[in-house]
Coordinates of C-alpha atoms in Angstrom, one line a residue:
M1 CA 65.8 69.8 87.3
N2 CA 67.2 71.1 90.4
G3 CA 69.2 67.2 90.0
R4 CA 70.8 68.5 86.4
R5 CA 71.4 71.7 88.1
R6 CA 73.2 70.3 90.2
A7 CA 75.4 67.8 88.5
A8 CA 76.7 70.4 86.1
G9 CA 77.5 72.6 89.2
L10 CA 75.3 74.9 88.8
G11 CA 74.7 75.3 93.3
K12 CA 73.1 77.5 94.6
V13 CA 75.3 80.8 95.0
Q14 CA 74.2 83.3 97.8
E15 CA 72.6 86.2 96.8
P16 CA 74.6 89.7 97.7
T17 CA 72.5 91.9 100.4
S18 CA 72.9 95.0 98.6
A19 CA 74.5 97.0 95.8
A20 CA 76.8 97.9 98.2
F21 CA 80.2 97.4 96.7
P22 CA 81.8 98.0 93.0
S23 CA 82.4 95.4 90.5
T24 CA 83.5 95.2 87.4
T25 CA 83.1 93.6 83.9
D26 CA 86.4 94.2 82.5
G27 CA 87.4 90.1 82.5
A28 CA 89.2 90.4 85.2
G29 CA 88.4 87.0 87.1
P30 CA 85.4 85.5 87.5
D31 CA 85.0 87.1 91.2
E32 CA 84.3 89.9 89.8
S33 CA 80.5 89.3 88.2
H34 CA 78.2 89.3 91.5
G35 CA 80.0 85.9 91.4
V36 CA 79.0 84.2 87.9
P37 CA 82.1 82.7 86.7
R38 CA 82.4 83.8 83.0
K39 CA 82.6 81.2 80.7
W40 CA 85.8 79.9 80.7
A41 CA 87.9 80.1 76.5
P42 CA 90.9 78.7 76.0
P43 CA 94.2 80.6 76.4
T44 CA 95.1 80.1 73.0
D45 CA 91.9 81.0 71.5
R46 CA 92.0 85.2 73.9
P47 CA 95.9 85.2 73.4
W48 CA 97.6 87.9 76.5
L49 CA 98.7 90.2 73.8
R50 CA 95.5 90.3 71.4
R51 CA 93.4 91.3 75.0
A52 CA 95.8 94.0 75.2
G53 CA 94.9 97.1 75.1
P54 CA 97.9 100.3 73.9
A55 CA 97.2 101.4 77.8
T56 CA 99.1 98.1 78.5
L57 CA 101.3 98.2 76.3
A58 CA 102.5 101.2 77.1
A59 CA 102.8 100.8 80.5
C60 CA 104.6 97.6 80.3
V61 CA 107.0 98.8 78.1
V62 CA 107.5 102.1 80.3
L63 CA 108.2 99.6 83.7
P64 CA 111.5 98.4 82.9
A65 CA 112.7 101.9 81.7
S66 CA 112.4 103.3 85.2
V67 CA 113.3 100.4 86.6
T68 CA 116.7 100.9 84.5
L69 CA 116.9 104.2 84.8
W70 CA 116.5 104.4 88.5
L71 CA 119.4 101.6 88.8
L72 CA 122.0 103.3 86.5
S73 CA 121.4 106.8 89.0
L74 CA 122.1 105.7 91.2
R75 CA 125.6 104.8 90.4
H76 CA 126.1 109.0 90.3
V77 CA 124.9 109.6 94.1
D78 CA 127.4 111.7 96.1
L79 CA 126.9 110.7 99.8
D80 CA 128.9 113.4 100.6
A81 CA 126.8 115.8 98.9
M82 CA 123.7 115.2 101.8
G83 CA 122.6 119.4 103.7
D84 CA 120.0 119.5 105.9
L85 CA 117.0 117.7 103.9
G86 CA 119.4 114.7 103.7
L87 CA 119.2 112.7 100.5
L88 CA 117.0 114.5 99.0
Q89 CA 119.9 116.9 98.6
A90 CA 122.2 114.2 96.7
L91 CA 120.3 112.2 94.3
P92 CA 120.4 112.6 91.0
V93 CA 118.2 114.3 89.0
L94 CA 118.5 110.8 86.8
F95 CA 116.7 108.8 89.8
W96 CA 113.9 111.5 90.3
I97 CA 113.4 110.7 86.0
A98 CA 112.8 107.1 87.0
L99 CA 110.3 107.9 89.0
G100 CA 108.4 110.1 87.7
L101 CA 108.5 108.1 84.8
L102 CA 107.2 104.9 87.4
L103 CA 104.6 107.7 88.8
L104 CA 103.1 108.2 84.3
G105 CA 103.7 104.5 83.7
F106 CA 101.4 103.3 86.6
C107 CA 98.8 105.6 85.5
V108 CA 98.9 104.7 81.5
A109 CA 98.1 101.4 83.7
V110 CA 95.2 102.8 86.1
A111 CA 93.8 104.1 83.0
G112 CA 93.1 100.8 80.7
R113 CA 90.9 98.5 80.8
R114 CA 92.4 95.0 80.5
T115 CA 95.5 96.0 82.8
P116 CA 96.5 92.9 84.3
H117 CA 97.5 92.4 88.0
G118 CA 100.6 91.5 87.6
C119 CA 101.1 94.2 85.9
F120 CA 99.7 96.3 88.4
A121 CA 101.9 94.4 90.8
L122 CA 105.0 95.0 89.8
Y123 CA 104.2 98.4 90.2
V124 CA 104.0 98.7 93.0
L125 CA 106.9 96.9 93.9
A126 CA 109.2 98.7 92.2
L127 CA 107.9 102.0 93.6
I128 CA 108.9 99.5 97.3
A129 CA 112.2 98.9 95.7
M130 CA 113.6 103.2 94.5
I131 CA 111.7 104.5 97.9
H132 CA 113.1 101.4 100.7
A133 CA 115.7 100.0 98.5
T134 CA 117.7 103.3 97.5
P135 CA 119.6 103.1 101.3
P136 CA 120.9 100.0 101.5
L137 CA 121.6 100.5 98.2
L138 CA 123.9 103.4 98.4
Y139 CA 125.0 102.9 102.3
H140 CA 127.7 100.1 103.6
E141 CA 126.4 100.3 107.2
L142 CA 122.4 99.0 108.6
R143 CA 120.5 102.4 108.9
Y144 CA 118.9 104.3 112.0
S145 CA 120.7 104.0 114.8
W146 CA 117.4 102.2 117.1
A147 CA 118.4 99.3 114.6
W148 CA 121.4 99.3 116.1
K149 CA 120.1 99.2 119.5
H150 CA 117.8 96.7 118.4
V151 CA 120.9 94.3 116.7
A152 CA 121.9 94.5 120.3
V153 CA 119.5 93.5 122.5
V154 CA 119.7 90.2 119.9
D155 CA 123.4 90.5 120.6
A156 CA 122.4 89.7 124.3
M157 CA 119.8 87.6 124.6
L158 CA 122.2 84.3 122.4
R159 CA 125.5 86.3 124.6
H160 CA 123.3 85.4 127.6
K161 CA 121.0 81.9 126.6
G162 CA 117.5 84.3 126.6
E163 CA 118.2 86.7 128.8
V164 CA 118.6 90.5 128.2
P165 CA 120.3 91.9 131.7
Y166 CA 118.7 95.1 133.5
A167 CA 121.4 97.6 132.2
G168 CA 119.7 101.5 132.2
G169 CA 116.7 99.6 131.7
F170 CA 117.3 97.0 129.4
D171 CA 115.3 94.4 130.7
I172 CA 111.4 95.9 129.7
Y173 CA 112.7 93.4 126.3
N174 CA 112.1 90.5 128.9
Q175 CA 108.7 91.3 128.5
W176 CA 108.3 91.7 125.2
P177 CA 110.8 89.2 123.7
G178 CA 109.1 87.9 120.7
F179 CA 110.3 89.4 118.0
F180 CA 114.0 89.6 119.1
Q181 CA 113.5 86.0 120.1
L182 CA 112.4 84.6 117.4
N183 CA 115.7 86.7 115.1
A184 CA 117.9 84.8 118.0
L185 CA 115.8 81.7 116.6
I186 CA 116.9 82.6 112.7
L187 CA 120.3 82.8 113.9
R188 CA 120.9 80.1 115.7
A189 CA 119.2 77.9 112.7
T190 CA 121.7 79.8 110.4
G191 CA 124.5 79.6 112.1
L192 CA 124.7 83.3 111.3
E193 CA 126.3 85.8 114.1
S194 CA 124.4 89.1 113.8
P195 CA 121.5 90.1 112.2
L196 CA 123.6 93.0 110.8
G197 CA 122.9 90.7 107.2
Y198 CA 120.0 90.9 106.9
A199 CA 118.4 94.2 109.1
V200 CA 119.7 96.4 106.5
W201 CA 117.3 94.8 104.2
A202 CA 114.4 95.0 107.0
Q203 CA 112.3 98.0 105.4
V204 CA 112.2 96.8 101.5
L205 CA 111.0 93.2 103.0
A206 CA 108.3 94.8 105.9
N207 CA 107.3 96.4 103.1
V208 CA 106.6 93.9 100.6
L209 CA 105.4 91.0 103.2
M210 CA 102.3 94.1 104.0
L211 CA 101.3 93.6 100.9
V212 CA 99.6 90.4 102.0
P213 CA 97.2 91.6 104.5
I214 CA 96.6 94.9 102.4
L215 CA 95.4 93.5 99.0
V216 CA 93.2 90.6 101.5
I217 CA 91.3 93.5 103.2
F218 CA 90.8 95.4 99.8
R219 CA 90.4 92.7 97.6
S220 CA 87.3 91.6 100.2
L221 CA 85.9 94.9 99.7
T222 CA 85.9 95.6 95.5
T223 CA 86.9 93.5 93.1
D224 CA 87.6 96.3 90.1
R225 CA 91.1 95.7 89.7
R226 CA 92.0 99.8 89.2
L227 CA 90.8 100.2 92.6
I228 CA 92.6 97.4 94.8
W229 CA 96.0 99.0 92.9
G230 CA 95.2 102.4 92.5
A231 CA 94.6 102.1 96.4
V232 CA 97.9 100.1 97.7
W233 CA 99.8 102.2 95.1
I234 CA 98.7 106.2 97.2
Y235 CA 99.3 103.6 100.9
Y236 CA 102.8 103.3 99.9
S237 CA 103.0 106.6 98.7
C238 CA 101.6 108.2 101.6
A239 CA 103.7 105.9 104.4
W240 CA 105.6 108.5 105.6
V241 CA 106.3 107.7 109.0
G242 CA 108.8 105.4 108.6
Q243 CA 108.4 102.7 111.6
D244 CA 109.3 100.1 109.5
Y245 CA 112.4 99.6 109.8
F246 CA 114.3 96.4 112.1
A247 CA 112.2 97.0 114.8
P248 CA 109.3 95.4 117.2
Q249 CA 106.7 97.6 115.8
A250 CA 107.4 97.0 112.3
F251 CA 107.4 93.1 113.2
T252 CA 103.8 93.3 115.2
F253 CA 102.1 96.1 112.7
L254 CA 102.7 93.7 110.2
L255 CA 100.9 91.1 111.8
C256 CA 98.3 93.1 113.0
A257 CA 97.8 94.2 109.7
C258 CA 97.6 90.3 109.3
V259 CA 94.3 89.8 111.8
I260 CA 92.5 92.4 110.5
A261 CA 92.6 91.0 107.0
L262 CA 91.9 87.6 108.1
V263 CA 88.5 89.2 110.3
V264 CA 87.3 91.1 107.7
R265 CA 87.6 88.8 104.7
Q266 CA 85.0 86.8 106.8
L267 CA 82.7 90.1 107.8
P268 CA 79.0 89.9 106.0
S269 CA 79.3 93.7 106.2
S270 CA 82.6 93.4 103.8
R271 CA 82.0 89.6 102.2
L272 CA 81.3 89.8 98.6
P273 CA 78.6 87.4 96.7
R274 CA 79.7 83.8 96.9
P275 CA 79.3 79.9 98.0
D276 CA 78.8 80.1 101.5
P277 CA 81.3 77.8 102.6
P278 CA 81.4 74.8 103.2
G279 CA 78.9 73.4 106.5
G280 CA 78.0 77.3 107.2
G281 CA 80.0 77.1 110.4
R282 CA 82.2 78.6 111.9
P283 CA 86.4 78.6 109.9
F284 CA 87.6 77.7 113.2
G285 CA 91.0 76.7 111.5
R286 CA 91.2 80.6 110.7
L287 CA 90.5 81.8 114.3
A288 CA 93.2 79.6 115.9
L289 CA 95.6 81.2 113.0
V290 CA 94.1 84.4 114.4
L291 CA 94.6 83.4 118.0
V292 CA 98.2 82.1 117.2
I293 CA 99.2 86.0 115.3
E294 CA 97.7 87.3 118.6
A295 CA 99.4 85.9 121.1
A296 CA 103.2 86.8 119.0
I297 CA 101.6 90.1 118.8
A298 CA 101.4 90.4 122.5
S299 CA 104.5 89.0 123.1
S300 CA 106.3 91.4 120.9
H301 CA 104.8 95.5 121.5
Q302 CA 103.0 97.1 124.2
L303 CA 101.6 98.8 122.5
T304 CA 100.1 97.0 119.1
P305 CA 98.1 94.7 121.0
L306 CA 95.7 98.2 122.2
M307 CA 95.5 98.9 118.8
M308 CA 94.3 96.0 117.9
I309 CA 91.8 95.4 120.5
S310 CA 90.6 99.0 119.7
A311 CA 90.0 97.9 115.6
L312 CA 88.5 94.8 116.5
A313 CA 86.6 96.6 119.0
L314 CA 84.7 99.3 116.5
L315 CA 84.5 96.2 113.8
S316 CA 82.4 94.3 116.4
L317 CA 80.1 97.1 117.0
P318 CA 77.2 96.1 113.9
K319 CA 75.4 93.3 114.5
R320 CA 76.4 91.6 111.9
N321 CA 80.0 91.4 112.4
R322 CA 80.3 89.9 115.9
K323 CA 80.2 86.3 114.7
I324 CA 83.6 87.5 113.3
A325 CA 85.0 89.8 114.9
L326 CA 83.5 89.1 119.0
P327 CA 85.9 85.6 118.9
A328 CA 89.2 87.3 117.5
L329 CA 88.6 90.7 120.4
A330 CA 88.1 88.2 122.7
G331 CA 90.8 86.3 122.3
A332 CA 92.7 89.7 121.4
I333 CA 91.5 90.9 125.4
V334 CA 93.0 87.8 126.9
L335 CA 96.0 87.2 125.9
T336 CA 97.5 90.6 125.9
T337 CA 95.8 90.8 129.7
A338 CA 96.7 87.3 130.8
W339 CA 100.8 88.6 129.4
N340 CA 100.3 92.0 131.1
A341 CA 99.3 91.2 134.4
T342 CA 102.2 88.5 134.7
V343 CA 105.9 88.8 132.2
A344 CA 104.9 92.4 131.7
R345 CA 103.8 92.9 134.8
P346 CA 106.8 95.2 136.4
Y347 CA 106.9 97.2 133.9
V348 CA 102.8 97.8 133.7
S349 CA 103.1 98.0 138.1
E350 CA 105.8 100.4 137.6
N351 CA 104.1 103.0 134.7
L352 CA 100.7 102.7 136.0
D353 CA 100.8 105.9 137.8
S354 CA 101.6 107.9 134.3
F355 CA 99.0 105.5 132.2
V356 CA 96.2 107.1 134.6
R357 CA 98.0 110.6 134.5
A358 CA 97.9 111.1 130.8
L359 CA 93.7 110.0 130.6
T360 CA 93.3 113.3 132.3
R361 CA 95.0 115.0 129.2
P362 CA 93.6 114.3 125.9
E363 CA 94.2 117.4 123.8
A364 CA 98.2 117.3 125.2
N365 CA 98.1 113.6 124.4
L366 CA 97.1 114.6 120.5
W367 CA 99.6 117.6 120.6
S368 CA 103.0 116.6 122.5
G369 CA 104.5 115.1 119.1
L370 CA 103.5 117.6 116.7
S371 CA 105.0 120.7 118.7
R372 CA 109.3 120.3 119.1
L373 CA 109.5 122.8 116.6
A374 CA 111.3 126.2 118.5
D375 CA 114.2 125.1 118.0
A376 CA 114.9 122.3 115.2
A377 CA 116.8 123.7 111.8
P378 CA 114.7 126.1 109.2
S379 CA 114.9 123.0 106.9
Q380 CA 113.3 120.5 109.5
V381 CA 110.8 123.1 110.2
M382 CA 109.5 122.9 106.7
V383 CA 110.0 119.4 106.2
S384 CA 107.6 119.0 109.2
W385 CA 104.6 121.1 108.0
I386 CA 105.2 119.2 104.7
D387 CA 104.8 116.0 106.8
R388 CA 101.2 117.8 108.2
G389 CA 100.0 118.7 105.1
L390 CA 100.6 115.1 104.0
S391 CA 98.7 113.4 107.3
G392 CA 96.1 115.6 107.1
G393 CA 95.2 115.6 103.1
V394 CA 95.3 111.6 103.4
F395 CA 92.4 112.4 106.4
L396 CA 90.3 115.4 104.7
L397 CA 90.5 113.0 101.7
A398 CA 89.4 110.4 103.1
A399 CA 86.2 112.0 104.5
L400 CA 85.7 112.8 101.5
A401 CA 85.5 109.5 100.4
L402 CA 82.4 108.6 102.9
L403 CA 80.5 112.0 101.7
T404 CA 80.1 111.7 98.3
R405 CA 80.3 107.6 98.2
P406 CA 77.8 106.4 100.6
W407 CA 78.7 102.6 99.6
T408 CA 81.9 103.1 101.9
R409 CA 79.8 104.2 105.1
R410 CA 78.6 100.2 104.3
T411 CA 81.7 98.6 104.4
P412 CA 84.4 98.5 107.6
L413 CA 86.4 101.2 106.5
L414 CA 85.2 103.3 108.9
P415 CA 85.6 101.7 111.5
L416 CA 89.4 100.5 110.0
V417 CA 90.4 104.7 109.9
L418 CA 88.9 105.5 113.3
F419 CA 90.2 103.0 115.3
P420 CA 93.4 104.3 116.4
L421 CA 91.7 107.5 117.5
P422 CA 90.8 106.5 121.0
L423 CA 94.5 105.6 121.7
A424 CA 96.5 108.5 120.6
L425 CA 93.7 110.6 122.4
V426 CA 94.4 108.7 125.8
N427 CA 98.4 108.1 125.7
A428 CA 101.0 110.4 124.3
Y429 CA 103.4 107.3 124.5
G430 CA 106.6 109.6 124.1
G431 CA 105.4 112.2 121.5
E432 CA 105.0 109.0 118.8
M433 CA 100.9 108.3 119.8
V434 CA 99.9 110.9 116.7
F435 CA 102.2 108.7 114.3
R436 CA 101.7 105.5 115.2
A437 CA 98.1 106.6 114.7
Y438 CA 98.3 107.4 111.5
M439 CA 100.0 104.7 110.2
F440 CA 97.8 102.0 111.7
A441 CA 94.6 104.1 109.8
L442 CA 96.9 105.1 106.2
P443 CA 95.8 101.5 104.4
A444 CA 91.9 102.0 105.4
A445 CA 92.2 105.6 104.5
A446 CA 94.7 105.0 101.1
F447 CA 90.9 102.6 99.7
L448 CA 88.8 105.8 101.0
I449 CA 90.4 108.3 98.2
A450 CA 90.9 105.4 95.6
T451 CA 87.0 105.7 95.8
L452 CA 87.4 109.6 95.9
L453 CA 90.0 109.2 92.8
L454 CA 89.6 106.1 90.9
P455 CA 85.5 105.8 91.0
S456 CA 84.3 102.5 90.4
G457 CA 82.3 101.7 87.3
R458 CA 83.3 105.0 85.5
H459 CA 86.3 105.3 83.0
P460 CA 89.2 107.5 84.3
R461 CA 91.1 108.6 82.0
A462 CA 89.3 112.3 81.5
R463 CA 90.1 112.1 85.5
M464 CA 93.6 111.1 85.6
P465 CA 95.5 114.7 84.9
L466 CA 94.6 115.2 87.7
V467 CA 94.7 112.2 89.6
A468 CA 98.9 112.3 88.4
V469 CA 99.0 115.6 89.9
L470 CA 98.1 114.5 93.2
L471 CA 99.6 111.1 92.7
A472 CA 102.7 113.1 93.0
A473 CA 102.1 115.4 95.2
M474 CA 101.5 112.4 98.0
L475 CA 105.2 111.1 96.0
G476 CA 106.8 114.1 96.9
S477 CA 105.4 114.6 100.2
L478 CA 106.6 111.1 101.4
F479 CA 110.4 111.6 99.7
F480 CA 110.0 115.0 101.9
G481 CA 109.9 113.1 105.5
Y482 CA 111.5 110.0 105.1
Y483 CA 114.8 111.0 102.9
S484 CA 115.3 114.4 104.8
K485 CA 117.0 113.0 107.5
E486 CA 119.1 111.2 106.3
G487 CA 122.5 113.0 107.6
M488 CA 121.5 111.3 110.9
N489 CA 120.7 108.4 109.6
H490 CA 122.7 107.1 108.1
F491 CA 126.6 105.8 109.3
S492 CA 129.7 105.4 107.1
R493 CA 132.0 103.1 108.2
E494 CA 134.9 105.1 110.2
E495 CA 131.9 105.5 112.3
V496 CA 131.2 102.1 112.8
A497 CA 134.8 101.6 113.8
A498 CA 134.3 104.8 116.2
T499 CA 131.8 103.4 118.5
R500 CA 133.1 99.5 117.9
Y501 CA 136.2 100.7 119.6
V502 CA 134.0 102.1 123.0
T503 CA 132.4 99.1 123.5
T504 CA 135.0 96.3 122.8
K505 CA 138.5 97.7 123.0
T506 CA 138.2 99.6 126.7
P507 CA 137.9 98.3 130.3
A508 CA 134.1 97.0 131.1
G509 CA 133.0 99.7 133.6
S510 CA 133.8 102.7 131.8
V511 CA 131.2 105.5 131.0
I512 CA 130.9 105.8 127.4
I513 CA 129.8 110.0 126.6
S514 CA 128.0 110.8 123.5
V515 CA 125.6 113.5 122.9
T516 CA 122.8 112.4 121.5
F517 CA 121.6 108.8 120.5
A518 CA 123.0 109.2 116.6
A519 CA 126.0 106.8 116.6
P520 CA 126.1 103.0 114.8
G521 CA 125.4 100.5 117.9
L522 CA 126.1 102.8 121.0
E523 CA 124.4 99.8 122.7
M524 CA 126.7 97.0 122.1
Q525 CA 128.3 95.2 125.2
Y526 CA 126.1 97.6 127.0
D527 CA 125.6 95.1 130.2
R528 CA 129.5 96.2 130.2
H529 CA 129.8 100.3 130.7
E530 CA 127.8 102.7 131.5
R531 CA 126.0 105.3 129.0
A532 CA 125.9 108.5 129.4
E533 CA 123.5 111.6 126.3
I534 CA 124.2 114.6 126.9
T535 CA 121.3 115.2 125.0
E536 CA 119.2 112.6 127.8
E537 CA 120.4 115.0 130.7
S538 CA 118.5 117.4 132.9
L539 CA 117.9 120.9 131.5
E540 CA 120.6 122.1 134.4
A541 CA 123.2 119.9 133.4
K542 CA 121.9 121.2 129.7
R543 CA 122.4 124.7 130.4
L544 CA 126.0 123.9 132.6
L545 CA 127.0 121.9 129.3
A546 CA 126.2 124.9 126.6
K547 CA 127.7 127.5 129.1
D548 CA 131.2 125.4 129.5
P549 CA 131.4 122.1 128.4
L550 CA 134.2 120.4 130.4
S551 CA 132.6 122.0 133.5
G552 CA 129.4 120.7 132.3
L553 CA 131.3 117.0 131.6
E554 CA 132.5 116.7 135.4
P555 CA 129.3 114.9 136.3
L556 CA 129.3 112.1 133.7
L557 CA 132.7 111.7 134.4
R558 CA 132.5 110.7 137.7
R559 CA 129.8 108.1 137.2
A560 CA 132.9 106.0 136.2
G561 CA 134.6 105.8 140.2
N562 CA 137.8 105.2 139.4
K563 CA 137.2 103.4 135.8
P564 CA 138.2 105.4 132.8
A565 CA 135.2 107.7 130.6
Y566 CA 135.2 107.8 126.7
V567 CA 133.9 111.0 125.1
L568 CA 132.4 109.4 121.3
L569 CA 132.3 112.2 119.2
N570 CA 131.2 111.9 115.2
R571 CA 129.5 113.4 111.9
A572 CA 125.5 111.8 112.2
Q573 CA 126.1 113.6 116.1
Y574 CA 126.5 116.7 114.4
E575 CA 123.6 116.3 112.2
D576 CA 121.3 115.5 115.2
V577 CA 122.5 118.9 116.9
H578 CA 122.1 120.6 113.9
L579 CA 118.7 119.0 112.5
N580 CA 116.6 119.5 115.9
G581 CA 118.0 121.6 118.3
E582 CA 118.4 119.6 121.2
M583 CA 121.6 121.7 122.1
P584 CA 122.6 125.1 121.6
P585 CA 124.2 125.9 117.8
G586 CA 128.1 125.8 117.9
F587 CA 127.6 123.5 120.7
M588 CA 129.1 120.3 119.2
E589 CA 132.0 122.4 117.8
R590 CA 133.5 123.7 120.8
L591 CA 133.0 121.0 123.0
E592 CA 135.2 119.3 120.7
T593 CA 137.3 122.1 120.9
D594 CA 137.8 121.7 124.3
L595 CA 138.4 118.2 124.8
A596 CA 141.1 119.2 122.3
G597 CA 142.7 121.9 124.0
S598 CA 142.6 119.7 127.2
R599 CA 145.4 117.8 129.0
D600 CA 143.1 115.9 131.0
F601 CA 141.3 114.1 127.9
T602 CA 143.7 112.3 125.3
P603 CA 142.4 111.2 121.9
V604 CA 143.2 107.7 121.3
F605 CA 140.8 107.3 118.0
R606 CA 140.2 109.2 115.0
S607 CA 138.9 108.8 111.8
D608 CA 137.4 111.7 108.9
D609 CA 134.2 110.8 111.0
A610 CA 134.3 110.2 114.0
V611 CA 136.8 110.8 117.6
V612 CA 137.1 109.3 120.3
Y613 CA 138.8 111.1 124.1
R614 CA 139.7 108.7 126.7
Y615 CA 139.7 110.1 130.5
D616 CA 141.3 109.0 132.7
P617 CA 140.6 109.7 135.9
T618 CA 144.1 108.1 137.6
T619 CA 146.0 109.6 135.0
G620 CA 144.8 113.0 134.2
G621 CA 143.8 111.5 131.1
D622 CA 147.0 110.4 129.5
G623 CA 146.2 106.7 129.2
G624 CA 146.3 104.2 125.6

């Protein structure tokens, strides 16, 4: 009898240790009924359209309609209509109709019992496109001044054969060069001159790629399609932090998610019932892949390796998880320690005292990123509270799910929500740590929220109106957080031309002065010039500038010695000062008026969106 069973392919199947994990019986696949394959039927006997219910068919009709309306709406966007709420004020009504239709179609798809994975995937991809592809489709130039800075670092590596010369602290990129070296390699392999061409689409690519580890994690916890894709939709609806642009943190966040996914997939506490792996031993190939990814993370970013170590440490606490989690944790600790003790030693040594001091101020670290509203524009105060409400709501709903869905407490979800908290308490990371903690905790929190809104094994139609309202509130809050500062985050061609002028057409050794960092490409050719940013000066210097702009500029002008100095003013800097309030109201206008009326400053570049003034100490400002 045993021989006949083996010959028929009915070998032993591992039984679940508990009823911790939900599953459905809606015909989604062979793993969806406690690991026992369903009887296979030829496709011709059950064509897809015959099996699809009315909800699925309706969802499949709504999807292309919403995408078409979205693309049509982009033809009517007037970027000059941006105000204090950025792109929110420029997008036409048709855009919001398309977004609402997409949300409605997704809710219809979730309400259907037979909606296939492919339909859900297309809805999520459409959501990613509407959120993240809208800016690059509308803007002529790369978004975010920080993305321009990272392009400048790649350019410096190409010009100096892999090294980033020290100038204004740029040598830190020699200590974590992984992301930049990868892009330099891509440029050499493709023959491109700059990453600008593809950096524009970095946010779209980063969010599409994040689908892979997120789906691996979620599919390790359940086979319920509605729960999986509902959690994915919630994740993208709440990811407002905006750290997904062309930057090392976006790159390493994706890699960290891949490490967690590879580990979680193997954990006994998250493993769905399925046959034992061949040989029953450790999957050394998967561990080798984890170690390679960990090495890439350790060489690319300061913070992400610590987040990864914290996550793996919490995952290894249950004894049943240690066989899988401890090797990955040991690898992460060894690789990070070795890197920080060798390549990154200059930075670690220089900042060790500040790291130690931060350990004694957990409350200041936690609130440092949430207390900068005193001088901001009223619109940004409102947006900040919306962001806080969304973040607080996410954690509140996740906590409620842990209390009301007991099976979630027997999964890795709790450690995956809590692991960023220790780092948020021990370091402020320039005021950004609380936002990074939210970003890392969001995938697990999104899954917990999905278990609350879309409980497995229950038909969701009765609660779908409430679910739709909550999903709409999440999406609306996301757009406020994500689009409200586009006035300072997007740049026109004239602004790019102005910064290109001061970085390429001015003498080496001259000083380039700006009010804020909101200018595209100020760091290009950074090793040829000295940079001065007014909002980064001391409080005393800023008070002098606010009182008398020209007198306040004198210490900055003297930094060039006998070399000329250039003052760059552009539209995005006006918006930055207005929105964030780092200088008094009207400062930019007074500064430009004083520069235009002074005989010591000569305008050498002028357009609708930017102006450059030259100061030459040898000629009293008269120069070209």
